[in-house]
Amino acid sequence: MEIAFIGLGKMGLNMSTRLTRGGHHVIGFDLGAAAVDAAIQNGVDGARTLEEAVGKFKQTPRVFWIMVPAGKPTTETIEKLSSLLSKGDIIIDGGNSNYKDTIRHAEFLESKGIEFVDCGTSGGIWGLAEGYSMMIGGKTEVVESLRPIFETLAPAADKGWGRVGPHGAGHYVKMVHNGIEYGMMQAYAEGFGILKAKEEFGLDLAQVSHIWQHGSVVRSWLLDLAANALDEDQALAEIKPWVADSGEGRWTVFESIDLDVPAPIITLALQMRFASRDEENFPARMLAALRNQFGGHAVKKTE
């Protein structure tokens, strides 16, 4: 099949490369010239403008996979691309868009006769070799027409991908997927933190992680990644304890509130990410001050 990738960051580059290796004609465009050059080196048919990318197609319908940051960049890309396409062409949003935005994008494109698919995608930098997990929303017949693309990107033709519902459902499932990921990562981080604190045992954290990789109920791909990190440096000395969040965890928490579904683990994991960025930590200072005020408890002064 023919497909154009819009956005050639690490994940977009790897996905377009996997498709090229799978025998598809892949056109690649990015605002950064260096990203396009890297894609060309991997066998992708590079384009320097959106207009050039549209013109490189030899067949219809034309299929565009958008892999740009969620929010305004995705909306602007969809709007510009829609002005260049014809009825029956297909746009896939493979990024981490908010599902509410996705539903609006689908309605906007439907008014122009352009088909739309939302594809929540997981796999990160490992997807090129391992394949991607894809949670897909959209019309059944449109998703089915794209089967060769999904089968090539997936870990196996019949594993790791599927249509989960109408427009918005793919990004909704991916949102909750990432919320679960927050909780799992937080649990691993806390567990290894407790192990490290037990200094009298002199535990080898890398050894423990490798033991857990086989036969343990807590084994997982995230544990494999933890083992990789600990093999490199058990103290993680060069990594600042500052953790970002890209949005999906917040949206998952908002949904739990809207739906009256308790999600204390995911919520606390998100809050811990906020705490990691607070170098001033005024709330902790306030706690110390209050203990000193009512009980005369000692406080530690800043140097």
PDB file of C-alpha atoms in Angstrom:
ATOM      1  CA  MET A   1       0.000   0.000   0.000  1.00  0.00           C
ATOM      2  CA  GLU A   2       0.899   3.674  -0.225  1.00  0.00           C
ATOM      3  CA  ILE A   3       0.915   5.806   2.902  1.00  0.00           C
ATOM      4  CA  ALA A   4       2.385   9.162   3.885  1.00  0.00           C
ATOM      5  CA  PHE A   5       3.745   9.830   7.365  1.00  0.00           C
ATOM      6  CA  ILE A   6       3.415  13.383   8.657  1.00  0.00           C
ATOM      7  CA  GLY A   7       5.803  13.808  11.568  1.00  0.00           C
ATOM      8  CA  LEU A   8       9.108  11.936  11.626  1.00  0.00           C
ATOM      9  CA  GLY A   9      10.145  12.062  15.252  1.00  0.00           C
ATOM     10  CA  LYS A  10      11.647   8.898  16.741  1.00  0.00           C
ATOM     11  CA  MET A  11       8.389   6.966  16.693  1.00  0.00           C
ATOM     12  CA  GLY A  12       7.227   8.276  13.324  1.00  0.00           C
ATOM     13  CA  LEU A  13      10.607   7.491  11.797  1.00  0.00           C
ATOM     14  CA  ASN A  14      10.593   3.961  13.195  1.00  0.00           C
ATOM     15  CA  MET A  15       7.025   3.283  12.083  1.00  0.00           C
ATOM     16  CA  SER A  16       7.617   4.576   8.569  1.00  0.00           C
ATOM     17  CA  THR A  17      10.805   2.511   8.378  1.00  0.00           C
ATOM     18  CA  ARG A  18       8.986  -0.650   9.477  1.00  0.00           C
ATOM     19  CA  LEU A  19       6.362  -0.079   6.776  1.00  0.00           C
ATOM     20  CA  THR A  20       9.034   0.512   4.136  1.00  0.00           C
ATOM     21  CA  ARG A  21      10.771  -2.707   5.107  1.00  0.00           C
ATOM     22  CA  GLY A  22       7.399  -4.410   4.863  1.00  0.00           C
ATOM     23  CA  GLY A  23       7.144  -3.511   1.173  1.00  0.00           C
ATOM     24  CA  HIS A  24       4.875  -0.465   1.372  1.00  0.00           C
ATOM     25  CA  HIS A  25       5.522   2.767  -0.502  1.00  0.00           C
ATOM     26  CA  VAL A  26       5.975   5.246   2.334  1.00  0.00           C
ATOM     27  CA  ILE A  27       6.154   8.990   1.822  1.00  0.00           C
ATOM     28  CA  GLY A  28       7.569  11.010   4.694  1.00  0.00           C
ATOM     29  CA  PHE A  29       7.216  14.687   5.605  1.00  0.00           C
ATOM     30  CA  ASP A  30       8.409  16.651   8.610  1.00  0.00           C
ATOM     31  CA  LEU A  31       8.943  20.341   9.318  1.00  0.00           C
ATOM     32  CA  GLY A  32      12.572  19.516  10.105  1.00  0.00           C
ATOM     33  CA  ALA A  33      14.774  18.897   7.070  1.00  0.00           C
ATOM     34  CA  ALA A  34      17.102  16.643   9.097  1.00  0.00           C
ATOM     35  CA  ALA A  35      14.196  14.354   9.997  1.00  0.00           C
ATOM     36  CA  VAL A  36      13.246  14.003   6.335  1.00  0.00           C
ATOM     37  CA  ASP A  37      16.878  13.259   5.454  1.00  0.00           C
ATOM     38  CA  ALA A  38      17.006  10.529   8.110  1.00  0.00           C
ATOM     39  CA  ALA A  39      13.820   8.980   6.733  1.00  0.00           C
ATOM     40  CA  ILE A  40      15.232   9.007   3.192  1.00  0.00           C
ATOM     41  CA  GLN A  41      18.287   7.128   4.450  1.00  0.00           C
ATOM     42  CA  ASN A  42      15.893   4.471   5.778  1.00  0.00           C
ATOM     43  CA  GLY A  43      14.187   4.019   2.416  1.00  0.00           C
ATOM     44  CA  VAL A  44      11.296   6.435   2.878  1.00  0.00           C
ATOM     45  CA  ASP A  45      10.269   8.624  -0.072  1.00  0.00           C
ATOM     46  CA  GLY A  46      10.952  12.049   1.428  1.00  0.00           C
ATOM     47  CA  ALA A  47       8.869  15.164   0.834  1.00  0.00           C
ATOM     48  CA  ARG A  48       9.793  18.735   1.770  1.00  0.00           C
ATOM     49  CA  THR A  49       6.222  20.085   1.886  1.00  0.00           C
ATOM     50  CA  LEU A  50       2.736  18.731   2.504  1.00  0.00           C
ATOM     51  CA  GLU A  51       1.855  19.594  -1.064  1.00  0.00           C
ATOM     52  CA  GLU A  52       4.790  17.540  -2.341  1.00  0.00           C
ATOM     53  CA  ALA A  53       3.740  14.612  -0.157  1.00  0.00           C
ATOM     54  CA  VAL A  54       0.211  14.702  -1.575  1.00  0.00           C
ATOM     55  CA  GLY A  55       1.592  14.778  -5.119  1.00  0.00           C
ATOM     56  CA  LYS A  56       3.807  11.723  -4.650  1.00  0.00           C
ATOM     57  CA  PHE A  57       0.868   9.312  -4.455  1.00  0.00           C
ATOM     58  CA  LYS A  58       0.353   7.037  -7.439  1.00  0.00           C
ATOM     59  CA  GLN A  59      -2.931   5.547  -6.217  1.00  0.00           C
ATOM     60  CA  THR A  60      -6.133   6.579  -4.482  1.00  0.00           C
ATOM     61  CA  PRO A  61      -7.474   6.762  -1.893  1.00  0.00           C
ATOM     62  CA  ARG A  62      -4.500   8.556  -0.394  1.00  0.00           C
ATOM     63  CA  VAL A  63      -3.675   7.592   3.190  1.00  0.00           C
ATOM     64  CA  PHE A  64      -1.968   9.983   5.599  1.00  0.00           C
ATOM     65  CA  TRP A  65      -0.726   8.960   9.052  1.00  0.00           C
ATOM     66  CA  ILE A  66      -0.271  11.985  11.348  1.00  0.00           C
ATOM     67  CA  MET A  67       2.331  11.611  14.103  1.00  0.00           C
ATOM     68  CA  VAL A  68       2.636  15.098  15.614  1.00  0.00           C
ATOM     69  CA  PRO A  69       2.073  16.459  19.154  1.00  0.00           C
ATOM     70  CA  ALA A  70      -1.503  16.415  20.424  1.00  0.00           C
ATOM     71  CA  GLY A  71      -3.618  19.540  20.548  1.00  0.00           C
ATOM     72  CA  LYS A  72      -3.082  22.530  18.296  1.00  0.00           C
ATOM     73  CA  PRO A  73      -0.343  20.932  16.113  1.00  0.00           C
ATOM     74  CA  THR A  74      -2.598  17.976  15.281  1.00  0.00           C
ATOM     75  CA  THR A  75      -5.640  20.162  14.621  1.00  0.00           C
ATOM     76  CA  GLU A  76      -3.683  22.520  12.369  1.00  0.00           C
ATOM     77  CA  THR A  77      -2.156  19.607  10.451  1.00  0.00           C
ATOM     78  CA  ILE A  78      -5.560  18.020   9.892  1.00  0.00           C
ATOM     79  CA  GLU A  79      -7.083  21.301   8.743  1.00  0.00           C
ATOM     80  CA  LYS A  80      -4.271  22.053   6.305  1.00  0.00           C
ATOM     81  CA  LEU A  81      -4.139  18.512   4.989  1.00  0.00           C
ATOM     82  CA  SER A  82      -7.911  18.416   4.482  1.00  0.00           C
ATOM     83  CA  SER A  83      -7.642  21.354   2.073  1.00  0.00           C
ATOM     84  CA  LEU A  84      -5.274  19.322  -0.109  1.00  0.00           C
ATOM     85  CA  LEU A  85      -7.170  16.025  -0.168  1.00  0.00           C
ATOM     86  CA  SER A  86     -10.196  14.697  -2.032  1.00  0.00           C
ATOM     87  CA  LYS A  87     -13.325  12.818  -0.989  1.00  0.00           C
ATOM     88  CA  GLY A  88     -12.519   9.252  -0.006  1.00  0.00           C
ATOM     89  CA  ASP A  89      -8.960   9.976   1.127  1.00  0.00           C
ATOM     90  CA  ILE A  90      -8.054   8.807   4.639  1.00  0.00           C
ATOM     91  CA  ILE A  91      -6.341  10.510   7.570  1.00  0.00           C
ATOM     92  CA  ILE A  92      -5.066   8.455  10.511  1.00  0.00           C
ATOM     93  CA  ASP A  93      -4.176  10.212  13.765  1.00  0.00           C
ATOM     94  CA  GLY A  94      -1.616   7.947  15.403  1.00  0.00           C
ATOM     95  CA  GLY A  95      -0.649  10.378  18.154  1.00  0.00           C
ATOM     96  CA  ASN A  96      -1.974  10.809  21.676  1.00  0.00           C
ATOM     97  CA  SER A  97      -4.851  13.171  20.970  1.00  0.00           C
ATOM     98  CA  ASN A  98      -7.578  13.736  23.524  1.00  0.00           C
ATOM     99  CA  TYR A  99     -10.509  11.590  22.409  1.00  0.00           C
ATOM    100  CA  LYS A 100     -12.855  14.595  22.554  1.00  0.00           C
ATOM    101  CA  ASP A 101     -10.648  16.396  20.017  1.00  0.00           C
ATOM    102  CA  THR A 102     -10.639  13.210  17.946  1.00  0.00           C
ATOM    103  CA  ILE A 103     -14.427  13.134  17.748  1.00  0.00           C
ATOM    104  CA  ARG A 104     -14.410  16.768  16.608  1.00  0.00           C
ATOM    105  CA  HIS A 105     -11.752  16.008  13.985  1.00  0.00           C
ATOM    106  CA  ALA A 106     -13.827  13.104  12.671  1.00  0.00           C
ATOM    107  CA  GLU A 107     -16.924  15.310  12.349  1.00  0.00           C
ATOM    108  CA  PHE A 108     -14.926  18.047  10.600  1.00  0.00           C
ATOM    109  CA  LEU A 109     -13.436  15.624   8.069  1.00  0.00           C
ATOM    110  CA  GLU A 110     -16.750  13.861   7.484  1.00  0.00           C
ATOM    111  CA  SER A 111     -18.211  17.176   6.351  1.00  0.00           C
ATOM    112  CA  LYS A 112     -15.548  17.214   3.646  1.00  0.00           C
ATOM    113  CA  GLY A 113     -15.991  13.574   2.661  1.00  0.00           C
ATOM    114  CA  ILE A 114     -12.604  12.584   4.050  1.00  0.00           C
ATOM    115  CA  GLU A 115     -12.383   9.401   6.122  1.00  0.00           C
ATOM    116  CA  PHE A 116     -10.766   9.436   9.544  1.00  0.00           C
ATOM    117  CA  VAL A 117      -9.265   6.822  11.854  1.00  0.00           C
ATOM    118  CA  ASP A 118      -7.827   7.329  15.334  1.00  0.00           C
ATOM    119  CA  CYS A 119      -5.083   4.913  16.245  1.00  0.00           C
ATOM    120  CA  GLY A 120      -3.726   4.913  19.785  1.00  0.00           C
ATOM    121  CA  THR A 121      -0.214   3.571  19.351  1.00  0.00           C
ATOM    122  CA  SER A 122       2.124   2.018  21.916  1.00  0.00           C
ATOM    123  CA  GLY A 123       5.594   0.643  21.366  1.00  0.00           C
ATOM    124  CA  GLY A 124       7.928   3.589  21.636  1.00  0.00           C
ATOM    125  CA  ILE A 125      11.458   3.255  20.334  1.00  0.00           C
ATOM    126  CA  TRP A 126      11.245  -0.545  20.506  1.00  0.00           C
ATOM    127  CA  GLY A 127       8.422  -0.807  17.999  1.00  0.00           C
ATOM    128  CA  LEU A 128      10.685  -0.928  14.950  1.00  0.00           C
ATOM    129  CA  ALA A 129      11.968  -4.341  16.009  1.00  0.00           C
ATOM    130  CA  GLU A 130       9.129  -5.600  18.222  1.00  0.00           C
ATOM    131  CA  GLY A 131       6.055  -4.159  16.505  1.00  0.00           C
ATOM    132  CA  TYR A 132       3.390  -1.782  17.801  1.00  0.00           C
ATOM    133  CA  SER A 133       0.230  -2.192  19.824  1.00  0.00           C
ATOM    134  CA  MET A 134      -2.566  -0.294  18.074  1.00  0.00           C
ATOM    135  CA  MET A 135      -5.994   0.562  19.455  1.00  0.00           C
ATOM    136  CA  ILE A 136      -8.121   1.751  16.554  1.00  0.00           C
ATOM    137  CA  GLY A 137     -11.311   3.795  16.313  1.00  0.00           C
ATOM    138  CA  GLY A 138     -13.340   4.487  13.178  1.00  0.00           C
ATOM    139  CA  LYS A 139     -15.641   2.938  10.618  1.00  0.00           C
ATOM    140  CA  THR A 140     -15.259  -0.826  10.315  1.00  0.00           C
ATOM    141  CA  GLU A 141     -14.932  -0.787   6.527  1.00  0.00           C
ATOM    142  CA  VAL A 142     -12.288   1.960   6.585  1.00  0.00           C
ATOM    143  CA  VAL A 143     -10.217   0.173   9.230  1.00  0.00           C
ATOM    144  CA  GLU A 144     -10.492  -3.041   7.258  1.00  0.00           C
ATOM    145  CA  SER A 145      -9.233  -1.303   4.117  1.00  0.00           C
ATOM    146  CA  LEU A 146      -6.100  -0.355   6.071  1.00  0.00           C
ATOM    147  CA  ARG A 147      -5.471  -3.896   7.301  1.00  0.00           C
ATOM    148  CA  PRO A 148      -2.167  -4.360   5.368  1.00  0.00           C
ATOM    149  CA  ILE A 149      -0.724  -1.325   7.152  1.00  0.00           C
ATOM    150  CA  PHE A 150      -1.788  -2.420  10.625  1.00  0.00           C
ATOM    151  CA  GLU A 151      -0.648  -5.991  10.034  1.00  0.00           C
ATOM    152  CA  THR A 152       2.810  -4.757   9.046  1.00  0.00           C
ATOM    153  CA  LEU A 153       3.155  -2.449  12.050  1.00  0.00           C
ATOM    154  CA  ALA A 154       1.826  -4.959  14.595  1.00  0.00           C
ATOM    155  CA  PRO A 155       3.968  -7.597  16.367  1.00  0.00           C
ATOM    156  CA  ALA A 156       2.146 -10.185  14.210  1.00  0.00           C
ATOM    157  CA  ALA A 157      -0.627  -9.955  11.634  1.00  0.00           C
ATOM    158  CA  ASP A 158      -3.194 -11.259  14.128  1.00  0.00           C
ATOM    159  CA  LYS A 159      -1.767  -9.862  17.370  1.00  0.00           C
ATOM    160  CA  GLY A 160      -1.489  -6.470  19.017  1.00  0.00           C
ATOM    161  CA  TRP A 161      -4.039  -4.481  17.029  1.00  0.00           C
ATOM    162  CA  GLY A 162      -7.751  -4.161  16.458  1.00  0.00           C
ATOM    163  CA  ARG A 163     -10.702  -1.859  15.978  1.00  0.00           C
ATOM    164  CA  VAL A 164     -12.098  -1.142  19.431  1.00  0.00           C
ATOM    165  CA  GLY A 165     -15.033   1.098  18.492  1.00  0.00           C
ATOM    166  CA  PRO A 166     -16.186   4.241  16.626  1.00  0.00           C
ATOM    167  CA  HIS A 167     -14.281   7.500  16.207  1.00  0.00           C
ATOM    168  CA  GLY A 168     -12.603   8.437  19.487  1.00  0.00           C
ATOM    169  CA  ALA A 169     -12.591   4.926  20.925  1.00  0.00           C
ATOM    170  CA  GLY A 170      -9.021   4.230  19.835  1.00  0.00           C
ATOM    171  CA  HIS A 171      -7.610   7.267  21.586  1.00  0.00           C
ATOM    172  CA  TYR A 172      -9.847   6.651  24.604  1.00  0.00           C
ATOM    173  CA  VAL A 173      -8.477   3.131  25.079  1.00  0.00           C
ATOM    174  CA  LYS A 174      -4.921   4.426  24.602  1.00  0.00           C
ATOM    175  CA  MET A 175      -5.581   7.130  27.211  1.00  0.00           C
ATOM    176  CA  VAL A 176      -6.588   4.546  29.816  1.00  0.00           C
ATOM    177  CA  HIS A 177      -3.676   2.329  28.715  1.00  0.00           C
ATOM    178  CA  ASN A 178      -1.297   5.170  29.577  1.00  0.00           C
ATOM    179  CA  GLY A 179      -3.062   5.807  32.874  1.00  0.00           C
ATOM    180  CA  ILE A 180      -2.450   2.176  33.826  1.00  0.00           C
ATOM    181  CA  GLU A 181       1.154   2.617  32.716  1.00  0.00           C
ATOM    182  CA  TYR A 182       1.539   5.508  35.182  1.00  0.00           C
ATOM    183  CA  GLY A 183       0.449   3.282  38.051  1.00  0.00           C
ATOM    184  CA  MET A 184       2.658   0.361  37.049  1.00  0.00           C
ATOM    185  CA  MET A 185       5.739   2.549  36.678  1.00  0.00           C
ATOM    186  CA  GLN A 186       5.100   4.179  40.041  1.00  0.00           C
ATOM    187  CA  ALA A 187       4.828   0.777  41.743  1.00  0.00           C
ATOM    188  CA  TYR A 188       8.147  -0.391  40.270  1.00  0.00           C
ATOM    189  CA  ALA A 189       9.805   2.898  41.227  1.00  0.00           C
ATOM    190  CA  GLU A 190       8.585   2.685  44.839  1.00  0.00           C
ATOM    191  CA  GLY A 191       9.525  -0.971  45.165  1.00  0.00           C
ATOM    192  CA  PHE A 192      13.077  -0.473  43.966  1.00  0.00           C
ATOM    193  CA  GLY A 193      13.297   2.610  46.182  1.00  0.00           C
ATOM    194  CA  ILE A 194      12.503   0.484  49.242  1.00  0.00           C
ATOM    195  CA  LEU A 195      15.054  -2.133  48.194  1.00  0.00           C
ATOM    196  CA  LYS A 196      17.743   0.522  47.765  1.00  0.00           C
ATOM    197  CA  ALA A 197      17.001   2.003  51.191  1.00  0.00           C
ATOM    198  CA  LYS A 198      17.716  -1.347  52.954  1.00  0.00           C
ATOM    199  CA  GLU A 199      21.441  -0.648  52.967  1.00  0.00           C
ATOM    200  CA  GLU A 200      22.456  -3.365  55.442  1.00  0.00           C
ATOM    201  CA  PHE A 201      21.525  -6.074  52.917  1.00  0.00           C
ATOM    202  CA  GLY A 202      23.640  -4.548  50.160  1.00  0.00           C
ATOM    203  CA  LEU A 203      21.088  -5.599  47.576  1.00  0.00           C
ATOM    204  CA  ASP A 204      22.108  -5.699  43.926  1.00  0.00           C
ATOM    205  CA  LEU A 205      19.095  -4.070  42.309  1.00  0.00           C
ATOM    206  CA  ALA A 206      20.046  -5.171  38.820  1.00  0.00           C
ATOM    207  CA  GLN A 207      20.310  -8.785  40.018  1.00  0.00           C
ATOM    208  CA  VAL A 208      16.894  -8.558  41.671  1.00  0.00           C
ATOM    209  CA  SER A 209      15.325  -7.158  38.509  1.00  0.00           C
ATOM    210  CA  HIS A 210      16.737 -10.040  36.462  1.00  0.00           C
ATOM    211  CA  ILE A 211      15.465 -12.612  38.978  1.00  0.00           C
ATOM    212  CA  TRP A 212      11.990 -11.113  38.732  1.00  0.00           C
ATOM    213  CA  GLN A 213      12.075 -11.296  34.938  1.00  0.00           C
ATOM    214  CA  HIS A 214      11.577 -15.069  34.992  1.00  0.00           C
ATOM    215  CA  GLY A 215       8.671 -16.845  36.644  1.00  0.00           C
ATOM    216  CA  SER A 216       7.599 -13.901  38.781  1.00  0.00           C
ATOM    217  CA  VAL A 217       4.054 -12.565  38.788  1.00  0.00           C
ATOM    218  CA  VAL A 218       5.458  -9.013  38.430  1.00  0.00           C
ATOM    219  CA  ARG A 219       7.449  -9.749  35.277  1.00  0.00           C
ATOM    220  CA  SER A 220       6.627  -7.424  32.392  1.00  0.00           C
ATOM    221  CA  TRP A 221       8.136  -5.369  29.604  1.00  0.00           C
ATOM    222  CA  LEU A 222       8.377  -2.435  32.018  1.00  0.00           C
ATOM    223  CA  LEU A 223      10.429  -4.642  34.330  1.00  0.00           C
ATOM    224  CA  ASP A 224      12.684  -5.533  31.396  1.00  0.00           C
ATOM    225  CA  LEU A 225      13.229  -1.812  30.814  1.00  0.00           C
ATOM    226  CA  ALA A 226      13.913  -1.299  34.528  1.00  0.00           C
ATOM    227  CA  ALA A 227      16.548  -4.032  34.333  1.00  0.00           C
ATOM    228  CA  ASN A 228      18.162  -2.271  31.379  1.00  0.00           C
ATOM    229  CA  ALA A 229      18.360   0.988  33.313  1.00  0.00           C
ATOM    230  CA  LEU A 230      19.780  -0.681  36.440  1.00  0.00           C
ATOM    231  CA  ASP A 231      22.357  -2.577  34.395  1.00  0.00           C
ATOM    232  CA  GLU A 232      23.650   0.767  33.180  1.00  0.00           C
ATOM    233  CA  ASP A 233      23.726   2.454  36.592  1.00  0.00           C
ATOM    234  CA  GLN A 234      22.131   1.146  39.784  1.00  0.00           C
ATOM    235  CA  ALA A 235      22.288   4.568  41.427  1.00  0.00           C
ATOM    236  CA  LEU A 236      20.725   6.306  38.405  1.00  0.00           C
ATOM    237  CA  ALA A 237      23.118   9.084  39.387  1.00  0.00           C
ATOM    238  CA  GLU A 238      22.966  10.992  36.116  1.00  0.00           C
ATOM    239  CA  ILE A 239      19.161  11.136  36.003  1.00  0.00           C
ATOM    240  CA  LYS A 240      17.407  14.065  37.639  1.00  0.00           C
ATOM    241  CA  PRO A 241      14.331  13.050  39.699  1.00  0.00           C
ATOM    242  CA  TRP A 242      12.005  15.121  37.506  1.00  0.00           C
ATOM    243  CA  VAL A 243       9.173  13.255  35.782  1.00  0.00           C
ATOM    244  CA  ALA A 244       7.041  14.725  33.000  1.00  0.00           C
ATOM    245  CA  ASP A 245       3.512  13.763  32.036  1.00  0.00           C
ATOM    246  CA  SER A 246       2.290  14.008  28.466  1.00  0.00           C
ATOM    247  CA  GLY A 247      -1.418  14.383  29.231  1.00  0.00           C
ATOM    248  CA  GLU A 248      -3.009  10.956  29.035  1.00  0.00           C
ATOM    249  CA  GLY A 249      -2.685  10.305  32.771  1.00  0.00           C
ATOM    250  CA  ARG A 250      -4.480  13.563  33.546  1.00  0.00           C
ATOM    251  CA  TRP A 251      -7.244  12.779  31.076  1.00  0.00           C
ATOM    252  CA  THR A 252      -7.678   9.320  32.600  1.00  0.00           C
ATOM    253  CA  VAL A 253      -8.086  10.855  36.048  1.00  0.00           C
ATOM    254  CA  PHE A 254     -10.598  13.395  34.677  1.00  0.00           C
ATOM    255  CA  GLU A 255     -12.606  10.534  33.146  1.00  0.00           C
ATOM    256  CA  SER A 256     -12.595   8.604  36.429  1.00  0.00           C
ATOM    257  CA  ILE A 257     -14.098  11.663  38.110  1.00  0.00           C
ATOM    258  CA  ASP A 258     -16.683  12.231  35.365  1.00  0.00           C
ATOM    259  CA  LEU A 259     -17.720   8.566  35.445  1.00  0.00           C
ATOM    260  CA  ASP A 260     -17.602   8.176  39.252  1.00  0.00           C
ATOM    261  CA  VAL A 261     -15.090   5.350  38.893  1.00  0.00           C
ATOM    262  CA  PRO A 262     -12.474   5.314  41.680  1.00  0.00           C
ATOM    263  CA  ALA A 263      -8.877   5.360  40.395  1.00  0.00           C
ATOM    264  CA  PRO A 264      -6.698   6.125  43.437  1.00  0.00           C
ATOM    265  CA  ILE A 265      -3.545   4.421  42.111  1.00  0.00           C
ATOM    266  CA  ILE A 266      -3.505   6.218  38.751  1.00  0.00           C
ATOM    267  CA  THR A 267      -4.412   9.510  40.453  1.00  0.00           C
ATOM    268  CA  LEU A 268      -1.638   9.207  43.033  1.00  0.00           C
ATOM    269  CA  ALA A 269       0.880   8.197  40.358  1.00  0.00           C
ATOM    270  CA  LEU A 270       0.035  11.386  38.474  1.00  0.00           C
ATOM    271  CA  GLN A 271       0.359  13.445  41.673  1.00  0.00           C
ATOM    272  CA  MET A 272       3.779  11.921  42.332  1.00  0.00           C
ATOM    273  CA  ARG A 273       4.926  13.191  38.941  1.00  0.00           C
ATOM    274  CA  PHE A 274       3.821  16.673  39.940  1.00  0.00           C
ATOM    275  CA  ALA A 275       5.720  16.310  43.227  1.00  0.00           C
ATOM    276  CA  SER A 276       8.913  15.352  41.395  1.00  0.00           C
ATOM    277  CA  ARG A 277       9.030  18.788  39.722  1.00  0.00           C
ATOM    278  CA  ASP A 278       8.613  20.874  42.856  1.00  0.00           C
ATOM    279  CA  GLU A 279      12.129  21.944  43.819  1.00  0.00           C
ATOM    280  CA  GLU A 280      10.780  24.532  46.281  1.00  0.00           C
ATOM    281  CA  ASN A 281       8.314  22.052  47.878  1.00  0.00           C
ATOM    282  CA  PHE A 282       6.422  24.755  49.735  1.00  0.00           C
ATOM    283  CA  PRO A 283       3.772  22.311  51.071  1.00  0.00           C
ATOM    284  CA  ALA A 284       6.499  20.313  52.864  1.00  0.00           C
ATOM    285  CA  ARG A 285       7.949  23.522  54.280  1.00  0.00           C
ATOM    286  CA  MET A 286       4.477  24.443  55.527  1.00  0.00           C
ATOM    287  CA  LEU A 287       4.066  21.048  57.178  1.00  0.00           C
ATOM    288  CA  ALA A 288       7.381  21.428  58.975  1.00  0.00           C
ATOM    289  CA  ALA A 289       6.428  24.940  60.107  1.00  0.00           C
ATOM    290  CA  LEU A 290       3.072  23.759  61.485  1.00  0.00           C
ATOM    291  CA  ARG A 291       4.683  20.918  63.462  1.00  0.00           C
ATOM    292  CA  ASN A 292       7.095  23.433  64.928  1.00  0.00           C
ATOM    293  CA  GLN A 293       4.283  25.862  65.773  1.00  0.00           C
ATOM    294  CA  PHE A 294       1.984  23.478  67.612  1.00  0.00           C
ATOM    295  CA  GLY A 295       4.483  21.034  69.076  1.00  0.00           C
ATOM    296  CA  GLY A 296       7.828  22.720  69.109  1.00  0.00           C
ATOM    297  CA  HIS A 297       9.204  20.056  66.812  1.00  0.00           C
ATOM    298  CA  ALA A 298      12.610  20.861  65.334  1.00  0.00           C
ATOM    299  CA  VAL A 299      12.885  22.050  61.772  1.00  0.00           C
ATOM    300  CA  LYS A 300      15.837  21.782  59.432  1.00  0.00           C
ATOM    301  CA  LYS A 301      17.051  25.143  58.186  1.00  0.00           C
ATOM    302  CA  THR A 302      18.151  25.753  54.619  1.00  0.00           C
ATOM    303  CA  GLU A 303      21.863  26.240  54.174  1.00  0.00           C
TER     304      GLU A 303
END
